[in-house]
Coordinates of C-alpha atoms and ligand atoms in Angstrom, one line a residue:
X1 CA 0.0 0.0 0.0
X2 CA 1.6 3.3 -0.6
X3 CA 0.5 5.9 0.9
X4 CA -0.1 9.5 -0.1
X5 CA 2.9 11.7 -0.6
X6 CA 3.7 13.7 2.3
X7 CA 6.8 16.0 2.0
X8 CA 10.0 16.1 4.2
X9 CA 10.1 19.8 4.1
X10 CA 8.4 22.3 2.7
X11 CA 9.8 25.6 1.9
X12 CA 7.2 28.7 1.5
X13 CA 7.8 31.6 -0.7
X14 CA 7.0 34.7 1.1
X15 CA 5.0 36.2 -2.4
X16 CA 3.1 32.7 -1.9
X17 CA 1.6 34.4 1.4
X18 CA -0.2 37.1 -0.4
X19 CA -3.2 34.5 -1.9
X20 CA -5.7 32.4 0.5
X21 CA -4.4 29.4 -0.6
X22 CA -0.8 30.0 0.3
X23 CA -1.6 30.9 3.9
X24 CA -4.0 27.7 3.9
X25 CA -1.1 25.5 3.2
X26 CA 1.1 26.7 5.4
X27 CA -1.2 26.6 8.3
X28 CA -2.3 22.8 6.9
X29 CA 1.3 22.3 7.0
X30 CA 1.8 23.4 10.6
X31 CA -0.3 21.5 11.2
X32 CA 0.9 18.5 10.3
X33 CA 4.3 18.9 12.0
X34 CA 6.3 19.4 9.3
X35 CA 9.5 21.4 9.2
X36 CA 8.6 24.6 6.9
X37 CA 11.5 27.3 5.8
X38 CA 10.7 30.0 4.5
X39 CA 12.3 31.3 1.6
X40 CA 13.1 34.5 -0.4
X41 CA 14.3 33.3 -3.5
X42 CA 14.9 30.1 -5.7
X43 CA 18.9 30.0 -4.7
X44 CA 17.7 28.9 -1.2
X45 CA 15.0 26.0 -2.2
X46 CA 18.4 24.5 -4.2
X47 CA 20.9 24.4 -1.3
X48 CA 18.3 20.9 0.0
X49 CA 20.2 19.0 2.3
X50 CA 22.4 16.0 1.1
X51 CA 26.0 15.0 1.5
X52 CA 26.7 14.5 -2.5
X53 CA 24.3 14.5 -5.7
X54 CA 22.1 11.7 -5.8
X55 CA 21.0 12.3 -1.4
X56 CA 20.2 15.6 -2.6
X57 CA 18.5 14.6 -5.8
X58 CA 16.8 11.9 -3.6
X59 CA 15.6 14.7 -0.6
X60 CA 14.6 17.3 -3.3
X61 CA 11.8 14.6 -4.8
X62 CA 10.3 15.0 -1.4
X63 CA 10.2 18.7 -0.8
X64 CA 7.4 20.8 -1.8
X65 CA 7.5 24.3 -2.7
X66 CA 4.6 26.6 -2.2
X67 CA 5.1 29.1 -4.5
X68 CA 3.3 31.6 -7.7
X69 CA 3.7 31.2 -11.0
X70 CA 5.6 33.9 -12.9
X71 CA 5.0 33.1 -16.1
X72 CA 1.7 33.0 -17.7
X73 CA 2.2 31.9 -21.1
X74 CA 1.4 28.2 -21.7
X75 CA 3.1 26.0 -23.5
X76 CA 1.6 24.1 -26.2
X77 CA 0.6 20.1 -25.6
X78 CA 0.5 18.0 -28.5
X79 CA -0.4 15.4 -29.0
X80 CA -3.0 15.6 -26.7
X81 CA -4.1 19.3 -25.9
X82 CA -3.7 22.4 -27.2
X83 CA -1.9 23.7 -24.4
X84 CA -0.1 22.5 -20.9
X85 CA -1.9 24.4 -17.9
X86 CA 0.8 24.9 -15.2
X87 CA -0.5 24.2 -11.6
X88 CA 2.8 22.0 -10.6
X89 CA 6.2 21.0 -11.4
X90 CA 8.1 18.2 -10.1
X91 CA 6.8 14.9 -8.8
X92 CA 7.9 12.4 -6.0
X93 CA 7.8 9.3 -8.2
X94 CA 10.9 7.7 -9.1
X95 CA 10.3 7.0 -13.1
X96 CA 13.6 5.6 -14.1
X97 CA 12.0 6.8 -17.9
X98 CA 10.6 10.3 -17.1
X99 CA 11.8 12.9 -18.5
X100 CA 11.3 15.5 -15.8
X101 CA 15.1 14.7 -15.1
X102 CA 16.1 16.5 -17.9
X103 CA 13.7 19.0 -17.8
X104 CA 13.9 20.3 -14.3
X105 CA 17.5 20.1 -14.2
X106 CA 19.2 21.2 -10.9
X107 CA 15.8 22.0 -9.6
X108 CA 13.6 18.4 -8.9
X109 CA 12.0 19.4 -6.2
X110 CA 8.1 19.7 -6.2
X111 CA 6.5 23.0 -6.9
X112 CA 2.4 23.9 -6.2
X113 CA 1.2 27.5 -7.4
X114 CA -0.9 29.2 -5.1
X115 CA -2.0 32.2 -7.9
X116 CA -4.5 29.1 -9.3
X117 CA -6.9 32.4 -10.4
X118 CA -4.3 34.1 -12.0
X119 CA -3.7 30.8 -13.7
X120 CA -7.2 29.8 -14.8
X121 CA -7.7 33.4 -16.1
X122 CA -5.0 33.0 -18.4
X123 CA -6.7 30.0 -19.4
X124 CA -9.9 31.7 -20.0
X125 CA -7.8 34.1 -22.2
X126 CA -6.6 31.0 -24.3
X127 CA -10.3 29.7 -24.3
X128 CA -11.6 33.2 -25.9
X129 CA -9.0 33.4 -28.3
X130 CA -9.7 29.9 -29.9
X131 CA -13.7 30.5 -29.7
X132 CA -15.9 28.7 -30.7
X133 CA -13.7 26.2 -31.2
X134 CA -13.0 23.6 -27.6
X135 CA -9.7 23.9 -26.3
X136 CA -7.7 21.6 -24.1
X137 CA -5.5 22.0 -21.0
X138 CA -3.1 18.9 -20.2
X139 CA -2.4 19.4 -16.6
X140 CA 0.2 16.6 -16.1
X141 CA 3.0 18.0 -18.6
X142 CA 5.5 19.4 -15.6
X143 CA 4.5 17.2 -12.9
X144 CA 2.1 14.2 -11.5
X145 CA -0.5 16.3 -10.6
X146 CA -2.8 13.7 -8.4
X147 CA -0.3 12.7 -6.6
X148 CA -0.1 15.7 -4.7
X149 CA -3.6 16.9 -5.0
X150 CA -4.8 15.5 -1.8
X151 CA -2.4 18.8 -0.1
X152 CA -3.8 21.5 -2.0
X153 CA -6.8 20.4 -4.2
X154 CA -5.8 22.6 -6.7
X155 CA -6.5 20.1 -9.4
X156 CA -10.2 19.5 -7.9
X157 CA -10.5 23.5 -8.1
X158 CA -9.8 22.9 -11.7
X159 CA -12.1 20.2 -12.9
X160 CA -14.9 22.1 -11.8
X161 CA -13.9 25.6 -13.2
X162 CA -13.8 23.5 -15.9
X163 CA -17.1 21.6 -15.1
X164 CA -18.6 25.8 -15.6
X165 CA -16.9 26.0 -18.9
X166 CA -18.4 25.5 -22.5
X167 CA -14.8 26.3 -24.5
X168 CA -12.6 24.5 -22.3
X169 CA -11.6 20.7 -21.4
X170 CA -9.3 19.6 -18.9
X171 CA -7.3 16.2 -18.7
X172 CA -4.5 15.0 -16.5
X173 CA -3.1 11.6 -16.8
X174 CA -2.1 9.9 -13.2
X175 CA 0.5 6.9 -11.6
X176 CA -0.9 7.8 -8.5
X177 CA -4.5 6.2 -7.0
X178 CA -5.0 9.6 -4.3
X179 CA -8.4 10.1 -6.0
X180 CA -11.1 10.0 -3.5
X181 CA -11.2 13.6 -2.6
X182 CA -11.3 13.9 -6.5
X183 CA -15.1 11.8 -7.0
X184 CA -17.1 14.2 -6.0
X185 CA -16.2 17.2 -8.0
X186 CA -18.4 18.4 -10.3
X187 CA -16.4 17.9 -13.6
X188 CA -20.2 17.9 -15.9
X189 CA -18.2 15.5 -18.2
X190 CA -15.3 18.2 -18.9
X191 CA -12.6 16.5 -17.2
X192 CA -10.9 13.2 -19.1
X193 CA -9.3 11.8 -16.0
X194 CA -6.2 9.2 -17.5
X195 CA -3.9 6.7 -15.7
X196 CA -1.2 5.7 -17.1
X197 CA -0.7 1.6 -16.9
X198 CA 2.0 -0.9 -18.4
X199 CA 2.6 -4.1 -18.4
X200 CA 4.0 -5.7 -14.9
X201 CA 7.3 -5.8 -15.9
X202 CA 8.1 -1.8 -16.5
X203 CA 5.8 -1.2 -13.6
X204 CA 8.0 -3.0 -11.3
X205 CA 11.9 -2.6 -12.6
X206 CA 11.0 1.3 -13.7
X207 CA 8.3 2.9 -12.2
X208 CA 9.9 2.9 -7.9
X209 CA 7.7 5.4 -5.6
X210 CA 4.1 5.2 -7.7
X211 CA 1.1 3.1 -7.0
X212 CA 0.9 -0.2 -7.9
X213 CA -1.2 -1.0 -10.8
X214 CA -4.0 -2.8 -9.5
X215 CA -4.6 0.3 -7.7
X216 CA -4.4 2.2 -10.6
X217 CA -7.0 0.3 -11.8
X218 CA -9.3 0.2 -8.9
X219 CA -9.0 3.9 -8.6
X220 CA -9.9 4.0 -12.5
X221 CA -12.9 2.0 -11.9
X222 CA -14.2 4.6 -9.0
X223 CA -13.9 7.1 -11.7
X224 CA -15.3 6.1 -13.7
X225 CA -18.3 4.9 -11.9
X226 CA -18.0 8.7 -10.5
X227 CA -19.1 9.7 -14.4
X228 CA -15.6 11.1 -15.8
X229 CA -14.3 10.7 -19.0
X230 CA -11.8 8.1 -18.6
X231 CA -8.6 7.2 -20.6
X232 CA -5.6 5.0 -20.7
X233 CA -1.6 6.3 -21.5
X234 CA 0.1 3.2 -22.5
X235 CA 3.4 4.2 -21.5
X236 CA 6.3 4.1 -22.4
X237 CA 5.9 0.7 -24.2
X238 CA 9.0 -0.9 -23.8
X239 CA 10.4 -4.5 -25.3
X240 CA 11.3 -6.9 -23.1
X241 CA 11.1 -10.3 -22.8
X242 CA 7.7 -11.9 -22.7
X243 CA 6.2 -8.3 -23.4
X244 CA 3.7 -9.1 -25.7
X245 CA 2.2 -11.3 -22.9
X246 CA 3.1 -8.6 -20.3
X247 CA 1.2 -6.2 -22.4
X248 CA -1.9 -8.6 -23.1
X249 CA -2.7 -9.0 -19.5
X250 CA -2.7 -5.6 -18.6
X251 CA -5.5 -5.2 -21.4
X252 CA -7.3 -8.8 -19.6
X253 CA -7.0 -6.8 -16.3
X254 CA -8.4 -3.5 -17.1
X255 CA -11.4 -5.5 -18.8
X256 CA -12.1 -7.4 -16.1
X257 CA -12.5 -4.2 -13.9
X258 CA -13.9 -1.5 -15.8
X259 CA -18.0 -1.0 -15.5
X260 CA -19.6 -1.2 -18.9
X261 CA -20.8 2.5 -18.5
X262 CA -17.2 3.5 -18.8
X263 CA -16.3 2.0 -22.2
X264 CA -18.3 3.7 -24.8
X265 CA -16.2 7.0 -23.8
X266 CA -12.9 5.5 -23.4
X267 CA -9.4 6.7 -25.2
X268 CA -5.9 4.9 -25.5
X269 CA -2.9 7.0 -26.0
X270 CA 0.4 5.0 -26.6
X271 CA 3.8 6.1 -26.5
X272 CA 6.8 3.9 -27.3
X273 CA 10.2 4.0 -25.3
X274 CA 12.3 7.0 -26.5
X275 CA 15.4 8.2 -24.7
X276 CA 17.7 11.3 -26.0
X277 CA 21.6 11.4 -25.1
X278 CA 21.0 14.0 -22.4
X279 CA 18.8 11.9 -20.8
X280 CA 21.0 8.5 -20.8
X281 CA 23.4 10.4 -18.8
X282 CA 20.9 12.0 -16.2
X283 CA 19.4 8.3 -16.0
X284 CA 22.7 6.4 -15.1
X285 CA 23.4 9.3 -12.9
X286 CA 20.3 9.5 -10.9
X287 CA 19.4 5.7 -11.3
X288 CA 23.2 3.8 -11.4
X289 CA 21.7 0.4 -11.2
X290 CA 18.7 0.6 -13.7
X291 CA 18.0 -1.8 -16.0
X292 CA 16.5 0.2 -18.8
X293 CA 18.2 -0.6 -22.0
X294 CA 19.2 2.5 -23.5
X295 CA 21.5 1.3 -26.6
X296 CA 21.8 3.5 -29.5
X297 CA 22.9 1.1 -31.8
X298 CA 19.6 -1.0 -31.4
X299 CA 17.4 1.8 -31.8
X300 CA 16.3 4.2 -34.7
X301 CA 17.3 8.6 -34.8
X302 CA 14.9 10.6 -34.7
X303 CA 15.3 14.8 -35.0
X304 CA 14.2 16.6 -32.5
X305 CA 13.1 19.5 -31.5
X306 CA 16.3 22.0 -30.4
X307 CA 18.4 19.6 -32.5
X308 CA 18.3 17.0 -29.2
X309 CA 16.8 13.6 -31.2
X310 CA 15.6 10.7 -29.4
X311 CA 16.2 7.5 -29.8
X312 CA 13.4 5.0 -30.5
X313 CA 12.5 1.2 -31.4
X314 CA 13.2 0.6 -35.3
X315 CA 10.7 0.5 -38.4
X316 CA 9.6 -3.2 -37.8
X317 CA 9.5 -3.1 -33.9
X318 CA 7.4 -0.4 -33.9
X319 CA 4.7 -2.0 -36.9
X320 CA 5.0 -4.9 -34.0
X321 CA 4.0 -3.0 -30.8
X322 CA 1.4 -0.9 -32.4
X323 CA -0.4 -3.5 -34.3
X324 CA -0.2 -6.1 -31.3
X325 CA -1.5 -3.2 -28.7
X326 CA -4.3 -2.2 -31.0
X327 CA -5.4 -5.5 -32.2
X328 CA -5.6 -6.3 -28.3
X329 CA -7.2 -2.9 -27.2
X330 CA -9.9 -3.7 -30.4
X331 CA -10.2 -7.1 -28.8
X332 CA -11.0 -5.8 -25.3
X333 CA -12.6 -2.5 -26.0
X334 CA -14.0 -2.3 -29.6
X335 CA -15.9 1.0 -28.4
X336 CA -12.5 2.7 -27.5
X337 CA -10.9 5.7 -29.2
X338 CA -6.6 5.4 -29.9
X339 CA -6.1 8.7 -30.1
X340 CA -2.3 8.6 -31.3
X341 CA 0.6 6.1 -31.4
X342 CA 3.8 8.4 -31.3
Ligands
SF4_1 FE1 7.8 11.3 -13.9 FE2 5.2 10.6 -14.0 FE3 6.9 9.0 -12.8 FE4 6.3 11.3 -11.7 S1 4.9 9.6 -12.0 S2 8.4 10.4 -11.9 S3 6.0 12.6 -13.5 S4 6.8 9.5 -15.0

């Protein structure tokens, strides 16, 4: 059973004090007992404690900053939304895969905005701007946003902002199974609500510090009997011995659970294992012992975005995958929708 995160320290930014929600949290977190610093700038929140890299890499996944976002510009989400709404970065999962560890750099620790107005304003700006046509926030691009929802319920703020909204959609995609606080909110069908599943095998070697899947699952099944939108990340989908079977049986598990109700409104995303040079070398660094095959002989170049290109599984390995996970997806779900193999 893991339980739901709770941070070794939380530092608060003092601008953070100036909205309702900042002083809530810090009085929640008083509460709690936990040692809170307070902080004037970013140059503080990076000296976390920890004798060499990896303690403080380790001890920065479990600090939470309270804090307001600076910048208001969005950045755009494809595949999957038109834009990336930022509520959070950082996450306390330990994703041997996730590319967070490039992204955030020197700074891993977690990050919560308290200016969630400010932020859904500049949402509303977005929405306007892109009338009549529906746009779409991805709120997990920066962090895993359930997983610390249960602290602030920022995210729960969301889906029903969203819930009021005729332009807008919201959608998140979650390792974590926090979600009770999340079934009552009223989302009026605007919220999809994802999880992202694999097969046992990259759950167990890659995925350290997230739920386990079954409770994924069970957590998808009371969302969807709570009326969301639900959907399914298949990711990353990585080789490995026996994977075709390891991948079968996580499609035989999530149709054994899932209500009827839920499957006429149900969407796969896939994404195959990619890795980019940079992020090799931040993996062995941060994860020394993984076993994530990261060979670029064996796989195919792609370009990139900022000239970085990743590395992924060749032509005929990728033909495989797809057509294996969508022939089993049509078998167990004929009703769903794939929205993209990438
Ligand atoms: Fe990264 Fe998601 Fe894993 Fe968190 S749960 S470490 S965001 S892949």
């Amino acid at each position: 059973m893991i339980k739901p995160f709770v941070p070794q320290l939380v530092y608060i930014e003092p601008r953070a004090l100036e909205y309702p929600l900042g002083v809530q949290l810090k009085k929640k977190f008083e509460d709690m007992g936990l040692e809170i610093r307070e902080t004037t700038s970013h140059n503080q929140v990076r000296n976390i404690p920890g004798d060499n890299d990896l303690q403080k890499y380790r001890n920065a996944k479990s600090t939470l900053v309270v804090g307001v976002r600076k910048t208001l510009n969005f950045d755009s989400s494809k595949p999957s939304a038109e834009y990336a709404i930022p509520f959070a970065t950082g996450c306390m999962g330990h994703c041997h895969y996730c590319y967070l560890q490039t992204t955030m750099g020197s700074k891993p620790y977690i990050r919560t905005y308290v200016n969630v107005e400010e932020i859904l304003d500049q949402a509303q700006k977005y929405m306007e701007e892109r009338a009549p046509q529906i746009t779409r926030f991805e709120a997990s691009c920066t962090s895993d946003i359930v997983g610390i929802d249960h602290l602030t319920h920022t995210l729960k703020h969301a889906i029903e902002y969203f819930g009021q909204s005729d332009l807008g959609r919201l959608r998140f995609v979650t390792k974590f199974h926090h979600v009770d606080h999340l079934l009552d909110a009223k989302h009026n069908g605007r919220t999809r609500f994802r999880f992202s599943v694999n097969a046992d095998y990259v759950i167990k070697y890659f995925e350290p510090g997230t739920s386990p899947l079954d409770m994924r699952i069970e957590a998808a099944k009371k969302v969807a009997e709570a009326g969301y939108p639900l959907g399914f990340i298949v990711a990353p989908i990585y080789i490995h011995e026996g994977w075709q079977e390891g991948y079968r049986q996580l499609f035989e598990k999530l149709d054994a659970a899932l209500p009827q109700s839920a499957r006429d409104d149900i969407t796969f995303e896939m994404i195959q294992h990619r890795f980019t040079k940079p992020a090799k070398r931040v993996i062995e660094k941060n994860y020394p012992k993984t076993k994530l095959e990261m060979n670029e002989e064996e796989r195919r170049y792609k370009w990139g975005r900022y000239g970085i290109g990743k590395y992924i599984y060749s032509k005929e390995e990728e033909l495989e995958l797809r057509e294996r996970l969508e022939s089993d997806i049509d078998k167990y779900f004929p009703n769903a929708k794939i929205e993209y193999f990438t």
